[in-house]
Amino acid sequence: MKAFLILEDGTVFEGTSIGSQKEVISEIVFNTSMTGYLEVMTDPSYAGQAVVMTYPLIGNYGITPDAESKRPWVDGYIVRELSRMPSNFRCEGTIQDFLKENDIPGIAGIDTRALTKILRDKGTMNGMITTDEQYELEKVLPRLKEYQTGNVVDKVTCDEKSVLNGKGKKVALLDLGAKKNIADSLHDRECEVTIYPAHTTAEEILAAKPDGIMLSNGPGDPKECQAIIEEIRKLYESDVPIFAICLGHQLMALATGADTYKLKYGHRGGNHPVKDLETGRVYISSQNHGYAVDDKALDENIAVPAFVNVNDGTNEGLKYIGKNIFTVQFHPEACPGPQDSSYLFDRFITMMGGNQ
C-alpha cells in the first residue's frame, strides 16, 4: 500500500506503508545510528516524535530483547529500506510486525538522505504519515502548523514507585521518561534503585534518605515541566548528591536560574563527540535531544560548563559549584551507542561515598 509523508513546508514523499495504516501527525526528527533501532523505538524521549533513520538499511537483525521500556514510544517510523528477512540468533520477529502490534504507522522506500537534508537546512518540522491517496495539501498544512508536542513527560513516566534491590548505595531515580539501562547501570554497580514517578514531591524523595538522586532523560520541551522544576529546586537545595542526564540536566539548569533553547534539528544518534573540559579528553556519545542549556545564561557562582559538543559548541554538561551535583546532556548508559562515558556512573558512586 502506498504511504505519504507530508512536511509542513509542503514537501511530499511517497513510499510504502509499513506497520499500522492509521494517520499520524508528529514532529519529524532524524537519528544517525547504524544499529540499535529497537532501543530507539522504545526510548521514551521520542514520545511525540516520528523518527527518520538515516542509515539506509534497517531491520536486518529483527526485533531482539533489547527494549529500553515496556513499549515503543515513537509516533511513526521512517526508513529507506526495510529488511524483509531478518537473520540473527536473538531475533524474535520483524520490525513490520512489531509496528503493527503496537499500532505505529511507518513509511519505507523514500529518500531519507533528501529528507534529512531538508530537516538540517530548514530545521525540525512537523509532518503527517498517511495512506490516504486523496489527501488535500491545503487542508493538511494548517493542521501540521498547529501541532504541538506539549507536555509528554506525564505520558511516559511510571505510574507508581518500584524498587530494584541491591546491597550498595540507595539511589532515588526520578523517572522523567527513563531508559531502562539507567536503572540497570546503577543496579550493575550494586545500588538499590527506587524509581519514582515524575511528579513525586521532593519531600517524599528526601524522606527516604537516599544516598544519591538520579534525574533521568525524557521527552519534550523542558520548560513545559514547571511543577517538576519546582521540586528539583528543592532537591538542589538539599545536600544529597545528584547526577542528571538529558532532560534531567536541562531541568536542573532551569531550576537554578539558567535557560534552555530549541536546537535547529537536535542531536540524535550514537556518534556525537563531547569534550570533557577538565581533562581535555573527547568521548563519543549517544544522544537524543532537541533542546540545550544556554551557556550564556549560566551564573558562574552556581554552575560552570563541564562538557562541550565538539561539532557545534553547545553545552553537554554542568558542574555545580559547592554542590555534589553534576549533569550531562548525553547518555552515559548508551544503548544504542558507545559506552565511552559509562565511567560517569562510577563517578556518581564515588560522589555518594562508594559502595560499602
CSV table of C-alpha atoms in Angstrom, one decimal:
chain,number,residue,atom,x,y,z
A,1,MET,CA,0.0,0.0,0.0
A,2,LYS,CA,1.2,3.5,-0.8
A,3,ALA,CA,2.0,5.9,2.0
A,4,PHE,CA,2.9,9.6,2.1
A,5,LEU,CA,5.0,11.7,4.3
A,6,ILE,CA,3.8,15.3,4.2
A,7,LEU,CA,6.0,18.0,5.7
A,8,GLU,CA,4.7,21.4,7.0
A,9,ASP,CA,6.8,23.2,4.3
A,10,GLY,CA,4.7,21.4,1.7
A,11,THR,CA,7.2,18.7,0.7
A,12,VAL,CA,5.7,15.3,0.0
A,13,PHE,CA,7.5,12.0,-0.1
A,14,GLU,CA,5.8,8.8,-1.5
A,15,GLY,CA,6.7,5.4,-0.2
A,16,THR,CA,5.3,2.1,1.0
A,17,SER,CA,3.2,1.7,4.2
A,18,ILE,CA,4.7,-0.4,7.0
A,19,GLY,CA,3.2,-1.1,10.3
A,20,SER,CA,-0.2,0.4,11.2
A,21,GLN,CA,-2.2,2.2,8.5
A,22,LYS,CA,-3.5,4.9,10.8
A,23,GLU,CA,-2.8,8.6,10.1
A,24,VAL,CA,-0.5,10.4,12.4
A,25,ILE,CA,0.8,14.0,12.8
A,26,SER,CA,4.1,14.3,14.7
A,27,GLU,CA,7.4,16.2,14.9
A,28,ILE,CA,9.8,14.7,12.4
A,29,VAL,CA,13.3,14.1,13.7
A,30,PHE,CA,16.3,12.0,12.4
A,31,ASN,CA,18.6,9.6,14.1
A,32,THR,CA,22.1,8.7,12.7
A,33,SER,CA,22.6,5.4,14.5
A,34,MET,CA,23.5,2.4,12.3
A,35,THR,CA,22.1,-0.1,14.7
A,36,GLY,CA,20.0,-0.1,17.9
A,37,TYR,CA,16.7,0.7,16.2
A,38,LEU,CA,14.7,-1.2,18.8
A,39,GLU,CA,16.3,0.8,21.6
A,40,VAL,CA,15.4,4.0,19.6
A,41,MET,CA,11.8,3.0,19.1
A,42,THR,CA,11.4,2.1,22.8
A,43,ASP,CA,13.2,5.2,24.2
A,44,PRO,CA,10.6,7.4,26.0
A,45,SER,CA,12.4,10.5,24.9
A,46,TYR,CA,10.9,10.0,21.4
A,47,ALA,CA,7.3,10.4,22.6
A,48,GLY,CA,5.6,12.9,20.4
A,49,GLN,CA,8.1,12.4,17.5
A,50,ALA,CA,8.3,10.3,14.3
A,51,VAL,CA,11.9,9.1,13.7
A,52,VAL,CA,13.8,9.0,10.4
A,53,MET,CA,16.7,6.5,10.4
A,54,THR,CA,19.5,7.9,8.2
A,55,TYR,CA,21.2,4.6,7.8
A,56,PRO,CA,19.8,3.1,4.6
A,57,LEU,CA,19.0,-0.5,5.7
A,58,ILE,CA,17.1,-1.1,8.9
A,59,GLY,CA,15.9,-4.3,10.4
A,60,ASN,CA,18.4,-6.9,9.3
A,61,TYR,CA,18.7,-8.4,12.8
A,62,GLY,CA,14.9,-8.1,13.5
A,63,ILE,CA,13.4,-7.5,16.9
A,64,THR,CA,15.6,-8.6,19.8
A,65,PRO,CA,15.3,-8.5,23.6
A,66,ASP,CA,16.9,-5.0,23.9
A,67,ALA,CA,14.0,-2.7,24.6
A,68,GLU,CA,14.6,0.3,26.7
A,69,SER,CA,11.0,0.3,28.1
A,70,LYS,CA,7.9,-1.8,28.1
A,71,ARG,CA,6.6,-0.4,24.8
A,72,PRO,CA,7.7,1.7,21.8
A,73,TRP,CA,7.1,5.5,22.1
A,74,VAL,CA,7.7,6.8,18.6
A,75,ASP,CA,4.7,8.2,16.8
A,76,GLY,CA,5.9,6.9,13.4
A,77,TYR,CA,8.9,5.3,11.8
A,78,ILE,CA,10.6,6.3,8.5
A,79,VAL,CA,13.2,4.3,6.7
A,80,ARG,CA,14.9,4.0,3.3
A,81,GLU,CA,14.9,0.2,3.0
A,82,LEU,CA,13.4,-2.3,5.5
A,83,SER,CA,14.9,-5.7,5.7
A,84,ARG,CA,12.4,-8.4,4.6
A,85,MET,CA,14.2,-11.4,6.1
A,86,PRO,CA,16.0,-10.6,9.4
A,87,SER,CA,18.6,-13.0,10.4
A,88,ASN,CA,20.1,-13.2,14.0
A,89,PHE,CA,20.1,-15.9,16.6
A,90,ARG,CA,18.4,-13.5,19.0
A,91,CYS,CA,15.7,-12.4,16.5
A,92,GLU,CA,12.1,-12.7,17.9
A,93,GLY,CA,10.2,-11.1,15.0
A,94,THR,CA,10.3,-8.4,12.3
A,95,ILE,CA,10.0,-4.6,12.6
A,96,GLN,CA,6.9,-4.8,10.3
A,97,ASP,CA,5.1,-7.0,12.8
A,98,PHE,CA,6.4,-5.0,15.8
A,99,LEU,CA,5.0,-1.8,14.3
A,100,LYS,CA,1.6,-3.4,13.5
A,101,GLU,CA,1.3,-4.9,17.0
A,102,ASN,CA,1.9,-1.5,18.6
A,103,ASP,CA,-0.3,0.4,16.1
A,104,ILE,CA,2.6,2.6,14.9
A,105,PRO,CA,2.5,3.8,11.3
A,106,GLY,CA,5.6,3.9,9.2
A,107,ILE,CA,6.8,4.5,5.7
A,108,ALA,CA,9.6,2.8,3.7
A,109,GLY,CA,11.1,3.4,0.3
A,110,ILE,CA,11.6,7.2,0.5
A,111,ASP,CA,14.8,9.1,0.0
A,112,THR,CA,15.8,9.5,3.7
A,113,ARG,CA,19.0,11.3,2.6
A,114,ALA,CA,17.0,14.1,0.9
A,115,LEU,CA,14.6,14.2,3.9
A,116,THR,CA,17.4,14.6,6.4
A,117,LYS,CA,19.0,17.4,4.3
A,118,ILE,CA,15.6,19.2,4.4
A,119,LEU,CA,15.4,18.9,8.2
A,120,ARG,CA,19.1,20.0,8.6
A,121,ASP,CA,18.6,23.0,6.3
A,122,LYS,CA,15.2,24.2,7.5
A,123,GLY,CA,15.1,22.7,11.0
A,124,THR,CA,12.9,20.1,12.6
A,125,MET,CA,9.4,20.4,11.4
A,126,ASN,CA,6.0,18.7,11.8
A,127,GLY,CA,4.8,16.1,9.3
A,128,MET,CA,2.0,13.6,8.6
A,129,ILE,CA,2.2,9.9,7.7
A,130,THR,CA,-0.9,8.9,5.8
A,131,THR,CA,-2.1,6.2,3.4
A,132,ASP,CA,-4.9,8.4,2.0
A,133,GLU,CA,-4.1,9.0,-1.6
A,134,GLN,CA,-6.8,11.6,-1.8
A,135,TYR,CA,-5.2,13.9,0.8
A,136,GLU,CA,-5.6,17.6,0.2
A,137,LEU,CA,-2.5,19.6,0.8
A,138,GLU,CA,-4.2,22.9,1.5
A,139,LYS,CA,-6.2,21.2,4.3
A,140,VAL,CA,-3.2,19.2,5.7
A,141,LEU,CA,-0.7,22.0,6.0
A,142,PRO,CA,-2.7,24.1,8.6
A,143,ARG,CA,-3.1,21.0,10.8
A,144,LEU,CA,0.7,20.4,10.6
A,145,LYS,CA,1.5,24.0,11.6
A,146,GLU,CA,-0.9,23.8,14.6
A,147,TYR,CA,0.5,20.6,16.0
A,148,GLN,CA,2.4,20.9,19.3
A,149,THR,CA,4.1,18.1,21.2
A,150,GLY,CA,3.1,19.6,24.6
A,151,ASN,CA,4.0,18.1,27.9
A,152,VAL,CA,4.8,14.4,27.1
A,153,VAL,CA,6.6,13.6,30.4
A,154,ASP,CA,3.3,12.8,32.0
A,155,LYS,CA,2.6,10.3,29.2
A,156,VAL,CA,5.9,8.4,29.7
A,157,THR,CA,6.6,8.4,33.4
A,158,CYS,CA,5.9,5.3,35.5
A,159,ASP,CA,2.5,5.1,37.4
A,160,GLU,CA,3.9,4.0,40.7
A,161,LYS,CA,7.1,3.6,42.7
A,162,SER,CA,9.2,0.5,42.2
A,163,VAL,CA,12.5,-0.9,43.6
A,164,LEU,CA,15.5,-2.7,42.2
A,165,ASN,CA,17.0,-4.3,45.3
A,166,GLY,CA,20.7,-4.0,45.9
A,167,LYS,CA,23.2,-4.2,48.7
A,168,GLY,CA,25.1,-0.9,47.9
A,169,LYS,CA,24.1,2.7,47.9
A,170,LYS,CA,20.5,3.8,47.8
A,171,VAL,CA,19.6,5.8,44.7
A,172,ALA,CA,16.3,7.6,44.0
A,173,LEU,CA,15.7,7.7,40.3
A,174,LEU,CA,13.1,10.3,39.2
A,175,ASP,CA,11.5,8.8,36.1
A,176,LEU,CA,11.0,11.6,33.6
A,177,GLY,CA,10.9,9.1,30.8
A,178,ALA,CA,13.8,7.0,31.9
A,179,LYS,CA,15.5,4.4,29.7
A,180,LYS,CA,15.8,1.0,31.3
A,181,ASN,CA,19.5,1.0,31.1
A,182,ILE,CA,19.9,3.9,33.5
A,183,ALA,CA,18.5,1.9,36.4
A,184,ASP,CA,20.4,-1.2,35.1
A,185,SER,CA,23.7,0.7,35.1
A,186,LEU,CA,23.2,1.7,38.7
A,187,HIS,CA,22.0,-1.8,39.7
A,188,ASP,CA,25.0,-3.3,38.0
A,189,ARG,CA,27.1,-1.3,40.4
A,190,GLU,CA,25.2,-2.9,43.3
A,191,CYS,CA,23.0,0.1,44.0
A,192,GLU,CA,19.5,-0.2,45.4
A,193,VAL,CA,17.4,1.8,42.9
A,194,THR,CA,14.0,3.2,43.8
A,195,ILE,CA,12.2,4.5,40.7
A,196,TYR,CA,9.8,7.4,41.4
A,197,PRO,CA,7.1,8.9,39.1
A,198,ALA,CA,7.9,12.3,37.7
A,199,HIS,CA,5.6,14.3,39.9
A,200,THR,CA,6.8,12.8,43.2
A,201,THR,CA,7.5,15.6,45.7
A,202,ALA,CA,11.0,16.4,46.8
A,203,GLU,CA,9.8,15.9,50.4
A,204,GLU,CA,8.9,12.2,49.7
A,205,ILE,CA,12.2,11.5,47.9
A,206,LEU,CA,14.3,13.1,50.7
A,207,ALA,CA,12.2,11.4,53.4
A,208,ALA,CA,13.5,8.1,52.2
A,209,LYS,CA,17.1,9.3,52.9
A,210,PRO,CA,18.7,8.2,49.6
A,211,ASP,CA,22.5,8.3,49.2
A,212,GLY,CA,22.0,9.9,45.8
A,213,ILE,CA,19.4,11.1,43.4
A,214,MET,CA,19.3,10.5,39.6
A,215,LEU,CA,17.3,12.7,37.3
A,216,SER,CA,16.6,10.8,34.1
A,217,ASN,CA,16.2,11.5,30.4
A,218,GLY,CA,12.8,12.3,29.0
A,219,PRO,CA,10.9,13.9,26.1
A,220,GLY,CA,9.7,17.3,25.1
A,221,ASP,CA,10.4,20.9,25.9
A,222,PRO,CA,11.9,21.2,29.4
A,223,LYS,CA,10.0,24.5,30.0
A,224,GLU,CA,6.7,22.5,29.9
A,225,CYS,CA,7.7,20.9,33.2
A,226,GLN,CA,7.2,23.8,35.6
A,227,ALA,CA,5.8,21.8,38.5
A,228,ILE,CA,8.7,19.3,38.3
A,229,ILE,CA,11.2,22.1,38.1
A,230,GLU,CA,9.9,23.4,41.4
A,231,GLU,CA,10.5,20.1,43.1
A,232,ILE,CA,14.0,19.8,41.6
A,233,ARG,CA,14.9,23.2,43.0
A,234,LYS,CA,14.2,21.7,46.5
A,235,LEU,CA,16.4,18.7,45.7
A,236,TYR,CA,19.1,21.1,44.6
A,237,GLU,CA,18.9,22.8,48.0
A,238,SER,CA,19.4,19.6,49.8
A,239,ASP,CA,22.9,18.1,50.4
A,240,VAL,CA,22.2,14.8,48.6
A,241,PRO,CA,24.5,14.0,45.6
A,242,ILE,CA,22.7,14.4,42.3
A,243,PHE,CA,23.5,13.1,38.8
A,244,ALA,CA,21.2,14.2,36.0
A,245,ILE,CA,21.0,13.0,32.3
A,246,CYS,CA,19.5,14.7,29.3
A,247,LEU,CA,16.1,16.2,30.3
A,248,GLY,CA,17.2,16.0,33.9
A,249,HIS,CA,20.2,18.1,33.0
A,250,GLN,CA,18.0,20.7,31.4
A,251,LEU,CA,15.5,20.8,34.3
A,252,MET,CA,18.3,21.2,36.9
A,253,ALA,CA,19.6,24.1,34.9
A,254,LEU,CA,16.2,25.7,34.8
A,255,ALA,CA,15.7,25.1,38.5
A,256,THR,CA,18.8,27.1,39.3
A,257,GLY,CA,18.1,30.1,37.1
A,258,ALA,CA,19.7,29.2,33.8
A,259,ASP,CA,17.9,28.9,30.4
A,260,THR,CA,17.3,26.4,27.6
A,261,TYR,CA,16.6,26.9,23.9
A,262,LYS,CA,15.5,24.7,21.0
A,263,LEU,CA,18.2,23.4,18.6
A,264,LYS,CA,17.6,23.7,14.9
A,265,TYR,CA,17.5,19.9,14.4
A,266,GLY,CA,18.7,18.4,17.6
A,267,HIS,CA,21.3,15.7,18.4
A,268,ARG,CA,20.1,12.1,17.9
A,269,GLY,CA,22.5,9.2,17.3
A,270,GLY,CA,25.4,7.3,18.6
A,271,ASN,CA,28.3,9.2,17.1
A,272,HIS,CA,28.4,12.7,18.8
A,273,PRO,CA,31.8,13.8,20.2
A,274,VAL,CA,31.9,15.6,23.5
A,275,LYS,CA,34.9,17.1,25.3
A,276,ASP,CA,35.5,16.9,29.0
A,277,LEU,CA,36.7,20.5,29.8
A,278,GLU,CA,38.5,19.4,32.9
A,279,THR,CA,40.7,16.7,31.2
A,280,GLY,CA,40.5,17.7,27.6
A,281,ARG,CA,39.6,14.2,26.6
A,282,VAL,CA,37.0,13.6,23.9
A,283,TYR,CA,34.3,10.9,24.2
A,284,ILE,CA,32.0,9.6,21.5
A,285,SER,CA,28.5,9.7,23.0
A,286,SER,CA,24.9,8.6,22.4
A,287,GLN,CA,22.5,11.5,22.3
A,288,ASN,CA,18.8,12.2,21.9
A,289,HIS,CA,17.6,15.7,22.5
A,290,GLY,CA,16.1,18.7,20.7
A,291,TYR,CA,16.9,21.4,23.4
A,292,ALA,CA,20.1,22.6,25.0
A,293,VAL,CA,21.2,24.6,28.0
A,294,ASP,CA,22.3,28.2,27.2
A,295,ASP,CA,25.9,28.7,28.4
A,296,LYS,CA,25.4,32.4,28.2
A,297,ALA,CA,22.6,32.3,30.8
A,298,LEU,CA,24.7,30.5,33.5
A,299,ASP,CA,25.5,32.1,36.8
A,300,GLU,CA,29.2,31.1,37.3
A,301,ASN,CA,28.6,31.1,41.0
A,302,ILE,CA,26.1,28.3,40.6
A,303,ALA,CA,27.3,26.2,37.7
A,304,VAL,CA,30.1,26.1,35.1
A,305,PRO,CA,30.3,24.1,31.8
A,306,ALA,CA,31.9,20.6,32.2
A,307,PHE,CA,31.4,19.2,28.7
A,308,VAL,CA,31.0,20.7,25.3
A,309,ASN,CA,29.8,19.3,22.0
A,310,VAL,CA,32.8,19.2,19.6
A,311,ASN,CA,30.7,19.6,16.5
A,312,ASP,CA,28.7,22.7,17.3
A,313,GLY,CA,30.0,24.0,20.6
A,314,THR,CA,26.7,23.5,22.5
A,315,ASN,CA,26.7,22.7,26.2
A,316,GLU,CA,26.9,19.0,27.1
A,317,GLY,CA,27.2,19.1,30.9
A,318,LEU,CA,27.5,21.2,34.0
A,319,LYS,CA,29.4,21.1,37.3
A,320,TYR,CA,27.6,22.8,40.2
A,321,ILE,CA,29.7,25.0,42.5
A,322,GLY,CA,29.8,23.9,46.2
A,323,LYS,CA,27.4,21.0,45.5
A,324,ASN,CA,27.8,17.3,44.8
A,325,ILE,CA,25.9,17.7,41.6
A,326,PHE,CA,26.9,17.1,38.0
A,327,THR,CA,24.7,16.8,34.9
A,328,VAL,CA,25.2,15.7,31.3
A,329,GLN,CA,23.3,16.2,28.1
A,330,PHE,CA,24.4,13.0,26.5
A,331,HIS,CA,23.6,9.4,27.5
A,332,PRO,CA,26.4,7.6,29.5
A,333,GLU,CA,24.2,4.5,29.6
A,334,ALA,CA,24.3,4.4,25.8
A,335,CYS,CA,22.0,1.7,24.3
A,336,PRO,CA,22.3,2.2,21.5
A,337,GLY,CA,25.7,3.7,21.2
A,338,PRO,CA,29.2,3.6,22.5
A,339,GLN,CA,29.9,3.2,26.2
A,340,ASP,CA,32.9,5.6,26.4
A,341,SER,CA,31.3,7.7,29.1
A,342,SER,CA,29.8,5.0,31.3
A,343,TYR,CA,32.5,5.9,33.8
A,344,LEU,CA,30.2,8.8,34.9
A,345,PHE,CA,28.1,6.2,36.8
A,346,ASP,CA,31.3,5.3,38.7
A,347,ARG,CA,31.9,9.0,39.4
A,348,PHE,CA,28.4,9.2,40.9
A,349,ILE,CA,29.1,6.1,43.1
A,350,THR,CA,32.3,7.8,44.3
A,351,MET,CA,30.4,11.0,45.0
A,352,MET,CA,28.0,9.1,47.2
A,353,GLY,CA,30.9,7.7,49.2
A,354,GLY,CA,31.4,4.4,47.2
A,355,ASN,CA,29.6,1.1,47.8
A,356,GLN,CA,30.3,-0.1,51.3
